[in-house]
mmCIF file of C-alpha atoms in Angstrom:
data_model
loop_
_atom_site.group_PDB
_atom_site.id
_atom_site.type_symbol
_atom_site.label_atom_id
_atom_site.label_comp_id
_atom_site.label_asym_id
_atom_site.label_seq_id
_atom_site.Cartn_x
_atom_site.Cartn_y
_atom_site.Cartn_z
ATOM 1 C CA MET A 1 -75.341 52.915 -11.645
ATOM 2 C CA LYS A 2 -77.194 53.796 -8.658
ATOM 3 C CA ASN A 3 -79.757 51.176 -7.784
ATOM 4 C CA SER A 4 -78.303 48.621 -10.427
ATOM 5 C CA PHE A 5 -75.139 47.373 -8.475
ATOM 6 C CA GLN A 6 -76.553 45.251 -5.648
ATOM 7 C CA ILE A 7 -74.913 43.371 -2.542
ATOM 8 C CA THR A 8 -76.434 41.563 -0.165
ATOM 9 C CA ILE A 9 -74.995 40.677 3.302
ATOM 10 C CA LEU A 10 -76.069 37.615 5.336
ATOM 11 C CA CYS A 11 -74.655 37.827 8.863
ATOM 12 C CA CYS A 12 -75.350 36.659 11.999
ATOM 13 C CA ASN A 13 -78.082 38.838 14.046
ATOM 14 C CA TYR A 14 -75.469 39.087 16.500
ATOM 15 C CA THR A 15 -72.321 40.257 15.296
ATOM 16 C CA ASN A 16 -73.136 43.849 14.546
ATOM 17 C CA LEU A 17 -75.959 45.972 15.293
ATOM 18 C CA ALA A 18 -75.163 47.919 11.557
ATOM 19 C CA GLU A 19 -78.178 49.168 9.570
ATOM 20 C CA ARG A 20 -78.233 49.907 5.589
ATOM 21 C CA GLU A 21 -77.702 53.899 6.937
ATOM 22 C CA ASP A 22 -74.338 52.625 8.217
ATOM 23 C CA LEU A 23 -73.306 51.741 4.502
ATOM 24 C CA ALA A 24 -75.463 55.070 2.722
ATOM 25 C CA SER A 25 -72.008 56.238 1.593
ATOM 26 C CA LEU A 26 -71.646 53.180 -0.756
ATOM 27 C CA LEU A 27 -73.319 53.398 -4.263
ATOM 28 C CA GLY A 28 -76.175 50.827 -5.158
ATOM 29 C CA LYS A 29 -78.202 49.245 -3.328
ATOM 30 C CA ILE A 30 -77.391 47.042 0.068
ATOM 31 C CA GLU A 31 -79.396 44.578 1.211
ATOM 32 C CA ILE A 32 -78.825 43.149 4.440
ATOM 33 C CA LYS A 33 -80.265 39.862 5.901
ATOM 34 C CA ARG A 34 -79.775 39.021 9.464
ATOM 35 C CA TYR A 35 -79.953 35.320 10.573
ATOM 36 C CA PRO A 36 -79.987 33.792 14.269
ATOM 37 C CA CYS A 37 -76.242 32.970 13.650
ATOM 38 C CA SER A 38 -74.268 32.587 10.757
ATOM 39 C CA GLY A 39 -74.479 29.068 11.051
ATOM 40 C CA HIS A 40 -77.920 28.952 9.958
ATOM 41 C CA ILE A 41 -76.567 30.459 6.458
ATOM 42 C CA GLU A 42 -77.318 27.925 3.537
ATOM 43 C CA ILE A 43 -75.501 27.932 0.501
ATOM 44 C CA THR A 44 -78.941 27.764 -1.153
ATOM 45 C CA ASP A 45 -79.558 31.257 0.691
ATOM 46 C CA ILE A 46 -76.165 32.741 -0.885
ATOM 47 C CA LEU A 47 -77.526 31.440 -4.570
ATOM 48 C CA ARG A 48 -80.802 33.333 -3.906
ATOM 49 C CA ALA A 49 -79.135 36.145 -3.109
ATOM 50 C CA PHE A 50 -77.733 35.917 -6.586
ATOM 51 C CA LYS A 51 -80.575 34.982 -8.372
ATOM 52 C CA GLU A 52 -82.823 37.793 -7.058
ATOM 53 C CA GLY A 53 -79.952 40.403 -8.668
ATOM 54 C CA ALA A 54 -76.947 40.525 -6.029
ATOM 55 C CA LYS A 55 -74.047 41.250 -7.934
ATOM 56 C CA ALA A 56 -71.959 39.841 -4.758
ATOM 57 C CA VAL A 57 -72.556 38.412 -1.233
ATOM 58 C CA MET A 58 -70.734 38.581 1.873
ATOM 59 C CA VAL A 59 -71.451 36.182 4.482
ATOM 60 C CA ALA A 60 -70.293 37.770 7.897
ATOM 61 C CA GLY A 61 -69.901 36.194 10.880
ATOM 62 C CA CYS A 62 -68.521 36.143 14.348
ATOM 63 C CA SER A 63 -64.901 35.785 14.427
ATOM 64 C CA LYS A 64 -63.232 32.418 15.316
ATOM 65 C CA GLY A 65 -63.969 31.296 18.925
ATOM 66 C CA THR A 66 -66.669 34.000 19.603
ATOM 67 C CA CYS A 67 -69.589 32.132 18.026
ATOM 68 C CA HIS A 68 -72.171 32.118 20.865
ATOM 69 C CA ASN A 69 -73.160 28.731 19.117
ATOM 70 C CA GLN A 70 -69.314 27.602 19.036
ATOM 71 C CA LYS A 71 -68.943 26.868 15.335
ATOM 72 C CA GLY A 72 -71.331 29.005 13.654
ATOM 73 C CA SER A 73 -69.231 31.008 11.671
ATOM 74 C CA GLU A 74 -66.668 28.112 10.935
ATOM 75 C CA ARG A 75 -69.964 26.300 9.322
ATOM 76 C CA ALA A 76 -70.739 30.110 7.736
ATOM 77 C CA GLU A 77 -67.648 29.524 6.204
ATOM 78 C CA LYS A 78 -67.340 26.254 4.610
ATOM 79 C CA ARG A 79 -70.870 26.499 2.862
ATOM 80 C CA VAL A 80 -69.055 29.865 1.293
ATOM 81 C CA LEU A 81 -66.653 27.744 -0.038
ATOM 82 C CA GLY A 82 -69.689 25.046 -1.019
ATOM 83 C CA ALA A 83 -71.222 28.277 -2.744
ATOM 84 C CA LYS A 84 -68.076 29.131 -4.603
ATOM 85 C CA LYS A 85 -67.647 26.058 -6.176
ATOM 86 C CA ILE A 86 -70.913 26.067 -7.655
ATOM 87 C CA LEU A 87 -70.331 29.489 -8.733
ATOM 88 C CA GLU A 88 -67.537 28.584 -10.568
ATOM 89 C CA GLU A 89 -69.374 25.749 -12.153
ATOM 90 C CA ILE A 90 -72.200 28.110 -13.478
ATOM 91 C CA GLY A 91 -69.987 30.571 -14.484
ATOM 92 C CA ILE A 92 -69.692 33.466 -12.092
ATOM 93 C CA GLU A 93 -66.455 34.448 -10.274
ATOM 94 C CA PRO A 94 -66.013 32.844 -6.828
ATOM 95 C CA GLU A 95 -64.817 36.292 -5.563
ATOM 96 C CA ARG A 96 -68.202 37.678 -5.751
ATOM 97 C CA VAL A 97 -69.097 35.701 -2.559
ATOM 98 C CA GLU A 98 -66.611 35.759 0.291
ATOM 99 C CA MET A 99 -66.776 35.005 4.351
ATOM 100 C CA PHE A 100 -65.750 37.637 6.570
ATOM 101 C CA TYR A 101 -65.117 37.014 10.352
ATOM 102 C CA VAL A 102 -66.123 40.113 12.216
ATOM 103 C CA SER A 103 -65.608 41.457 15.726
ATOM 104 C CA ARG A 104 -68.187 40.105 17.867
ATOM 105 C CA LEU A 105 -70.825 43.274 18.608
ATOM 106 C CA ASP A 106 -68.416 45.995 16.556
ATOM 107 C CA SER A 107 -69.966 47.480 14.042
ATOM 108 C CA GLY A 108 -67.681 49.433 13.144
ATOM 109 C CA ASP A 109 -65.057 46.566 12.201
ATOM 110 C CA PHE A 110 -68.399 45.010 10.053
ATOM 111 C CA VAL A 111 -69.098 48.359 8.023
ATOM 112 C CA GLU A 112 -65.487 48.961 7.000
ATOM 113 C CA LYS A 113 -65.024 45.060 6.229
ATOM 114 C CA ALA A 114 -68.238 45.901 4.055
ATOM 115 C CA LYS A 115 -67.045 48.685 2.325
ATOM 116 C CA ALA A 116 -64.124 47.263 1.396
ATOM 117 C CA PHE A 117 -65.964 44.251 0.079
ATOM 118 C CA TYR A 118 -67.927 46.720 -2.135
ATOM 119 C CA GLN A 119 -64.796 48.300 -3.238
ATOM 120 C CA ARG A 120 -63.281 44.945 -4.816
ATOM 121 C CA VAL A 121 -66.830 43.841 -6.086
ATOM 122 C CA LEU A 122 -67.171 47.245 -8.097
ATOM 123 C CA SER A 123 -63.820 46.758 -9.532
ATOM 124 C CA LEU A 124 -64.865 43.804 -10.772
ATOM 125 C CA GLU A 125 -68.173 44.713 -12.277
ATOM 126 C CA LEU A 126 -66.061 47.773 -13.653
ATOM 127 C CA LYS A 127 -63.585 45.203 -15.210
ATOM 128 C CA GLU A 128 -66.172 43.268 -16.662
ATOM 129 C CA ARG A 129 -68.174 46.526 -18.170
ATOM 130 C CA ALA A 130 -65.159 47.777 -19.472
ATOM 131 C CA GLN A 131 -64.481 44.136 -21.770
ATOM 132 C CA MET B 1 -73.240 2.556 1.973
ATOM 133 C CA ILE B 2 -73.037 3.412 -1.778
ATOM 134 C CA ILE B 3 -70.881 6.715 -2.290
ATOM 135 C CA ALA B 4 -72.155 8.854 -4.261
ATOM 136 C CA GLU B 5 -70.696 12.531 -6.102
ATOM 137 C CA ARG B 6 -72.521 15.000 -7.431
ATOM 138 C CA ARG B 7 -71.951 15.635 -10.945
ATOM 139 C CA PRO B 8 -70.712 18.595 -12.561
ATOM 140 C CA ILE B 9 -73.321 21.521 -12.996
ATOM 141 C CA PRO B 10 -72.516 22.215 -16.638
ATOM 142 C CA GLU B 11 -73.038 18.487 -17.710
ATOM 143 C CA ILE B 12 -76.443 18.659 -15.124
ATOM 144 C CA LEU B 13 -77.552 21.757 -17.647
ATOM 145 C CA GLN B 14 -76.442 20.045 -20.679
ATOM 146 C CA ASN B 15 -78.795 17.179 -20.466
ATOM 147 C CA ILE B 16 -81.762 19.334 -19.466
ATOM 148 C CA GLU B 17 -80.647 22.164 -21.850
ATOM 149 C CA GLY B 18 -84.181 22.074 -23.503
ATOM 150 C CA TYR B 19 -86.779 21.827 -21.005
ATOM 151 C CA GLU B 20 -88.843 24.661 -18.924
ATOM 152 C CA LYS B 21 -89.478 22.539 -15.821
ATOM 153 C CA VAL B 22 -88.007 19.878 -14.100
ATOM 154 C CA LEU B 23 -88.138 17.933 -10.983
ATOM 155 C CA VAL B 24 -85.125 17.536 -8.574
ATOM 156 C CA LEU B 25 -85.075 14.171 -7.143
ATOM 157 C CA GLY B 26 -83.508 13.191 -4.092
ATOM 158 C CA CYS B 27 -83.055 9.929 -2.342
ATOM 159 C CA ARG B 28 -82.986 9.684 1.450
ATOM 160 C CA GLY B 29 -80.726 6.285 1.378
ATOM 161 C CA CYS B 30 -76.899 6.316 0.936
ATOM 162 C CA VAL B 31 -76.366 9.588 -0.876
ATOM 163 C CA ALA B 32 -78.437 11.200 1.940
ATOM 164 C CA VAL B 33 -75.773 9.675 4.254
ATOM 165 C CA CYS B 34 -72.899 10.521 2.501
ATOM 166 C CA SER B 35 -74.227 14.127 1.625
ATOM 167 C CA ALA B 36 -74.303 13.805 -2.315
ATOM 168 C CA GLY B 37 -78.641 13.581 -3.129
ATOM 169 C CA GLY B 38 -80.712 14.106 0.453
ATOM 170 C CA ASP B 39 -82.534 17.017 1.012
ATOM 171 C CA ARG B 40 -79.802 19.690 1.595
ATOM 172 C CA GLU B 41 -78.202 18.883 -1.652
ATOM 173 C CA VAL B 42 -81.584 18.940 -3.580
ATOM 174 C CA ALA B 43 -82.197 22.106 -2.503
ATOM 175 C CA ILE B 44 -78.455 23.808 -2.956
ATOM 176 C CA LEU B 45 -78.783 21.820 -6.780
ATOM 177 C CA ALA B 46 -82.608 23.594 -7.790
ATOM 178 C CA GLU B 47 -81.166 26.617 -6.484
ATOM 179 C CA ALA B 48 -78.350 26.507 -8.650
ATOM 180 C CA LEU B 49 -79.881 25.089 -11.668
ATOM 181 C CA ARG B 50 -82.531 28.126 -11.431
ATOM 182 C CA LEU B 51 -79.425 30.765 -10.860
ATOM 183 C CA ALA B 52 -77.458 29.341 -13.715
ATOM 184 C CA ARG B 53 -80.774 29.651 -16.030
ATOM 185 C CA THR B 54 -81.970 32.509 -14.565
ATOM 186 C CA LEU B 55 -78.735 33.920 -16.188
ATOM 187 C CA SER B 56 -78.800 32.853 -19.502
ATOM 188 C CA GLY B 57 -82.150 34.310 -19.959
ATOM 189 C CA LYS B 58 -83.988 30.714 -20.367
ATOM 190 C CA PRO B 59 -85.630 30.756 -16.569
ATOM 191 C CA LEU B 60 -86.244 27.043 -15.286
ATOM 192 C CA GLU B 61 -88.979 25.661 -12.987
ATOM 193 C CA VAL B 62 -87.720 23.375 -10.756
ATOM 194 C CA LEU B 63 -89.636 21.129 -8.326
ATOM 195 C CA GLU B 64 -87.969 19.295 -5.515
ATOM 196 C CA ALA B 65 -88.509 15.877 -3.481
ATOM 197 C CA THR B 66 -86.714 13.561 -1.986
ATOM 198 C CA PHE B 67 -88.291 9.818 -1.746
ATOM 199 C CA ILE B 68 -86.853 7.339 1.375
ATOM 200 C CA ARG B 69 -85.348 5.427 -1.346
ATOM 201 C CA GLN B 70 -85.144 5.186 -5.249
ATOM 202 C CA CYS B 71 -84.213 1.884 -5.294
ATOM 203 C CA ASP B 72 -87.919 0.016 -4.699
ATOM 204 C CA PRO B 73 -90.859 0.520 -6.749
ATOM 205 C CA GLU B 74 -93.036 0.887 -3.416
ATOM 206 C CA TYR B 75 -91.145 3.976 -2.960
ATOM 207 C CA LEU B 76 -91.486 4.979 -6.553
ATOM 208 C CA GLU B 77 -94.914 5.339 -6.568
ATOM 209 C CA PRO B 78 -95.430 9.132 -5.836
ATOM 210 C CA LEU B 79 -93.263 9.854 -8.856
ATOM 211 C CA LYS B 80 -96.584 9.222 -10.781
ATOM 212 C CA LYS B 81 -97.933 12.784 -9.525
ATOM 213 C CA TYR B 82 -95.186 14.393 -11.982
ATOM 214 C CA LYS B 83 -96.034 12.488 -14.841
ATOM 215 C CA GLY B 84 -97.204 15.233 -17.395
ATOM 216 C CA GLU B 85 -96.264 18.029 -14.316
ATOM 217 C CA VAL B 86 -92.391 17.928 -15.406
ATOM 218 C CA GLU B 87 -90.827 17.106 -18.409
ATOM 219 C CA ALA B 88 -87.870 15.676 -16.953
ATOM 220 C CA VAL B 89 -85.987 14.184 -13.469
ATOM 221 C CA VAL B 90 -82.703 15.030 -12.474
ATOM 222 C CA SER B 91 -81.827 12.200 -9.592
ATOM 223 C CA LEU B 92 -79.953 12.499 -7.400
ATOM 224 C CA ALA B 93 -79.945 8.747 -6.170
ATOM 225 C CA CYS B 94 -77.412 6.446 -7.421
ATOM 226 C CA GLY B 95 -77.449 4.784 -10.408
ATOM 227 C CA VAL B 96 -80.147 1.912 -9.761
ATOM 228 C CA GLY B 97 -82.459 5.257 -8.702
ATOM 229 C CA VAL B 98 -81.886 6.468 -12.065
ATOM 230 C CA ASN B 99 -82.434 2.872 -13.624
ATOM 231 C CA LEU B 100 -85.363 2.126 -11.577
ATOM 232 C CA ILE B 101 -86.910 5.039 -12.757
ATOM 233 C CA ALA B 102 -86.414 4.430 -16.332
ATOM 234 C CA ASP B 103 -87.599 1.244 -15.956
ATOM 235 C CA LEU B 104 -91.200 1.870 -14.636
ATOM 236 C CA TYR B 105 -91.856 5.301 -16.004
ATOM 237 C CA PRO B 106 -90.353 4.762 -19.404
ATOM 238 C CA GLU B 107 -92.091 7.852 -20.412
ATOM 239 C CA MET B 108 -89.945 9.827 -18.120
ATOM 240 C CA ARG B 109 -86.851 11.493 -19.219
ATOM 241 C CA VAL B 110 -84.579 11.041 -16.147
ATOM 242 C CA TYR B 111 -81.226 12.476 -16.358
ATOM 243 C CA PRO B 112 -78.341 11.120 -13.169
ATOM 244 C CA GLY B 113 -77.438 14.120 -11.056
ATOM 245 C CA VAL B 114 -74.289 12.117 -9.305
ATOM 246 C CA ASP B 115 -71.727 10.095 -10.246
ATOM 247 C CA THR B 116 -72.236 6.601 -8.328
ATOM 248 C CA SER B 117 -68.774 6.042 -7.332
ATOM 249 C CA PHE B 118 -68.476 3.055 -4.819
ATOM 250 C CA TYR B 119 -69.204 0.377 -1.785
ATOM 251 C CA GLY B 120 -67.445 2.939 1.027
ATOM 252 C CA ALA B 121 -67.184 3.198 4.586
ATOM 253 C CA ASN B 122 -67.725 6.806 6.335
ATOM 254 C CA LEU B 123 -64.110 7.173 8.367
ATOM 255 C CA SER B 124 -64.800 10.828 9.419
ATOM 256 C CA LEU B 125 -66.703 13.827 8.449
ATOM 257 C CA GLY B 126 -66.381 14.379 4.895
ATOM 258 C CA GLU B 127 -64.464 11.037 4.438
ATOM 259 C CA TRP B 128 -65.600 8.052 2.524
ATOM 260 C CA VAL B 129 -63.195 5.369 1.663
ATOM 261 C CA GLU B 130 -63.934 2.260 -0.505
ATOM 262 C CA LYS B 131 -64.445 -1.058 1.363
ATOM 263 C CA CYS B 132 -65.874 -3.808 -0.843
ATOM 264 C CA ARG B 133 -66.077 -4.307 -4.362
ATOM 265 C CA GLY B 134 -69.216 -6.389 -4.431
ATOM 266 C CA CYS B 135 -67.053 -8.959 -6.501
ATOM 267 C CA GLY B 136 -69.772 -11.717 -4.663
ATOM 268 C CA ASP B 137 -67.646 -14.406 -4.067
ATOM 269 C CA CYS B 138 -65.813 -13.008 -0.621
ATOM 270 C CA ILE B 139 -62.514 -14.102 0.356
ATOM 271 C CA ILE B 140 -62.406 -12.222 3.389
ATOM 272 C CA ASP B 141 -63.094 -14.821 6.116
ATOM 273 C CA LYS B 142 -59.438 -15.915 4.422
ATOM 274 C CA THR B 143 -57.739 -12.517 4.686
ATOM 275 C CA ALA B 144 -58.664 -11.386 8.297
ATOM 276 C CA GLY B 145 -61.806 -9.608 7.386
ATOM 277 C CA LEU B 146 -59.796 -7.100 5.091
ATOM 278 C CA CYS B 147 -60.279 -7.276 1.459
ATOM 279 C CA PRO B 148 -57.766 -7.485 -1.463
ATOM 280 C CA ILE B 149 -60.458 -7.101 -4.246
ATOM 281 C CA ALA B 150 -61.078 -3.403 -3.236
ATOM 282 C CA ARG B 151 -58.085 -2.621 -1.319
ATOM 283 C CA CYS B 152 -55.266 -3.789 -3.540
ATOM 284 C CA ALA B 153 -55.162 -1.593 -6.204
ATOM 285 C CA LYS B 154 -54.205 -4.328 -8.354
ATOM 286 C CA ASN B 155 -56.590 -6.592 -6.787
ATOM 287 C CA LEU B 156 -54.396 -9.295 -5.928
ATOM 288 C CA LEU B 157 -55.177 -12.701 -4.420
ATOM 289 C CA ASN B 158 -51.814 -13.614 -3.115
ATOM 290 C CA GLY B 159 -49.787 -9.899 -2.527
ATOM 291 C CA PRO B 160 -48.226 -8.248 -1.195
ATOM 292 C CA CYS B 161 -46.644 -7.482 -4.381
ATOM 293 C CA GLY B 162 -42.593 -6.376 -4.998
ATOM 294 C CA GLY B 163 -43.996 -2.647 -5.292
ATOM 295 C CA SER B 164 -45.081 -2.227 -1.682
ATOM 296 C CA GLN B 165 -42.415 -0.332 0.414
ATOM 297 C CA GLY B 166 -42.657 0.050 4.599
ATOM 298 C CA GLY B 167 -46.440 -0.864 4.267
ATOM 299 C CA ARG B 168 -47.407 1.281 2.137
ATOM 300 C CA CYS B 169 -48.992 0.693 -1.596
ATOM 301 C CA GLU B 170 -46.915 1.719 -4.667
ATOM 302 C CA VAL B 171 -49.607 2.758 -6.388
ATOM 303 C CA ARG B 172 -50.581 5.528 -4.125
ATOM 304 C CA LYS B 173 -48.570 5.857 -1.268
ATOM 305 C CA GLU B 174 -50.899 7.638 0.810
ATOM 306 C CA MET B 175 -52.785 4.180 1.510
ATOM 307 C CA PRO B 176 -51.400 1.308 3.370
ATOM 308 C CA CYS B 177 -50.425 -1.758 1.173
ATOM 309 C CA ILE B 178 -53.693 -4.125 2.317
ATOM 310 C CA TRP B 179 -51.607 -7.502 1.842
ATOM 311 C CA HIS B 180 -49.021 -5.884 4.226
ATOM 312 C CA GLU B 181 -51.619 -5.394 7.161
ATOM 313 C CA ILE B 182 -53.138 -8.776 5.957
ATOM 314 C CA VAL B 183 -50.216 -10.615 6.630
ATOM 315 C CA GLU B 184 -49.322 -8.813 9.777
ATOM 316 C CA ARG B 185 -52.946 -9.412 11.216
ATOM 317 C CA MET B 186 -52.314 -12.618 10.076
ATOM 318 C CA LYS B 187 -49.206 -13.339 11.826
ATOM 319 C CA ARG B 188 -50.143 -11.246 15.339
ATOM 320 C CA ARG B 189 -53.192 -14.153 15.164
ATOM 321 C CA GLY B 190 -50.779 -16.741 14.968
ATOM 322 C CA GLU B 191 -52.707 -17.574 11.406
ATOM 323 C CA LEU B 192 -49.555 -16.775 9.275
ATOM 324 C CA GLU B 193 -49.628 -20.552 7.784
ATOM 325 C CA LYS B 194 -53.423 -20.070 6.649
ATOM 326 C CA LEU B 195 -52.136 -17.556 3.890
ATOM 327 C CA MET B 196 -49.594 -21.039 2.768
ATOM 328 C CA GLU B 197 -52.921 -22.755 1.681
ATOM 329 C CA ILE B 198 -53.650 -23.166 -2.192
ATOM 330 C CA TRP B 199 -56.778 -21.763 -2.595
ATOM 331 C CA GLU B 200 -59.460 -22.728 -5.371
ATOM 332 C CA PRO B 201 -59.410 -20.337 -8.065
ATOM 333 C CA LYS B 202 -61.876 -17.050 -7.573
ATOM 334 C CA ASP B 203 -64.659 -17.367 -9.034
ATOM 335 C CA TRP B 204 -65.817 -14.375 -10.884
ATOM 336 C CA ARG B 205 -68.966 -14.754 -12.375
ATOM 337 C CA PRO B 206 -70.912 -13.588 -9.378
ATOM 338 C CA ALA B 207 -68.769 -10.035 -10.003
ATOM 339 C CA GLY B 208 -70.730 -9.498 -13.237
ATOM 340 C CA GLY B 209 -68.729 -11.784 -15.808
ATOM 341 C CA ASP B 210 -71.817 -14.285 -15.671
ATOM 342 C CA GLY B 211 -74.112 -11.257 -16.798
ATOM 343 C CA LEU B 212 -76.618 -8.938 -15.633
ATOM 344 C CA ARG B 213 -76.600 -10.133 -11.637
ATOM 345 C CA VAL B 214 -80.182 -11.067 -10.094
ATOM 346 C CA ARG B 215 -80.947 -12.515 -6.758
ATOM 347 C CA ILE B 216 -83.980 -13.997 -6.039
ATOM 348 C CA ARG B 217 -85.586 -15.734 -2.795
ATOM 349 C CA ASP B 218 -88.395 -17.773 -2.799
ATOM 350 C CA ASP B 219 -88.925 -17.966 1.346
ATOM 351 C CA LEU B 220 -89.382 -14.076 0.926
ATOM 352 C CA ARG B 221 -91.729 -14.318 -2.326
ATOM 353 C CA LEU B 222 -95.770 -14.247 -2.050
ATOM 354 C CA ASN B 223 -98.237 -14.649 -5.227
ATOM 355 C CA GLY B 224 -94.924 -15.516 -7.550
ATOM 356 C CA GLY B 225 -93.393 -12.189 -6.178
ATOM 357 C CA ASN B 226 -96.227 -9.948 -7.472
#
């Protein structure tokens, strides 16, 4: 399954300092794209990640109340909801994109949530492949 | 403004099923203000169409553009350059824009990307409510500025009906009974007796009962309108 299973993580540049190496234990490809603020992540960015081969997209922003731009991560959550609706309309499980609020400047929290999301998506993938 | 809502993507995909290159065309008028057909929505729909078609194994090339308006021939001029370049246009303008493209560019295949809903006001972020039905014969001078044609579920001219309870509409309880509000407002103004006047029957011809509605103002036309 290595290199055949890609997860793209779209995140605020300032929530954490995690790198791909921190997620090296996960099989497959982990793509991390950073933005000046998670509020800058658009629905189009999420859809494009899927078009570029991602099997799932994790959006990560600062915990509520800690966003440097006040409401950036809350905007990101709205965009994730918008993307879920579109994915559902075109036949992709909406669970393949999720918003995560992560502790600001805590890479550990980010890595933990990324690994948990990976496991959830892996289950979805295995279920799909078994059908 | 005119309120519209994006059509379900499967319906749009069905309309453009046989094509390999389309234009998603937005409008910076009303549909941009109500977040249904402006630049951002063009980008989102275009990306969604590309993704859906990639997944179905029939990739689609999608061009994106947004015009200032689509309800005016002058602003539709730039569409000429797409003639022969794309096989179809998915317009995110209201039905006026789609119709005008169909009129002016009969050789182009144009499909609606939004459903045109109503004339409404933007009451808060993400909330639009109907205020006018464009019936062409305003009676709101007699009803304290509140329109019973658009805002009464039964379009009553002599409400409130027997079903309104506590100032709420019986058809949709979350909505106020507009006739209740009209009566209360006229009472506060000391003008309640005006509602006792017998009105002339409402003229429904301007509402479309007399066929296609056209308005011509000779004072604005030069060279016969050309």
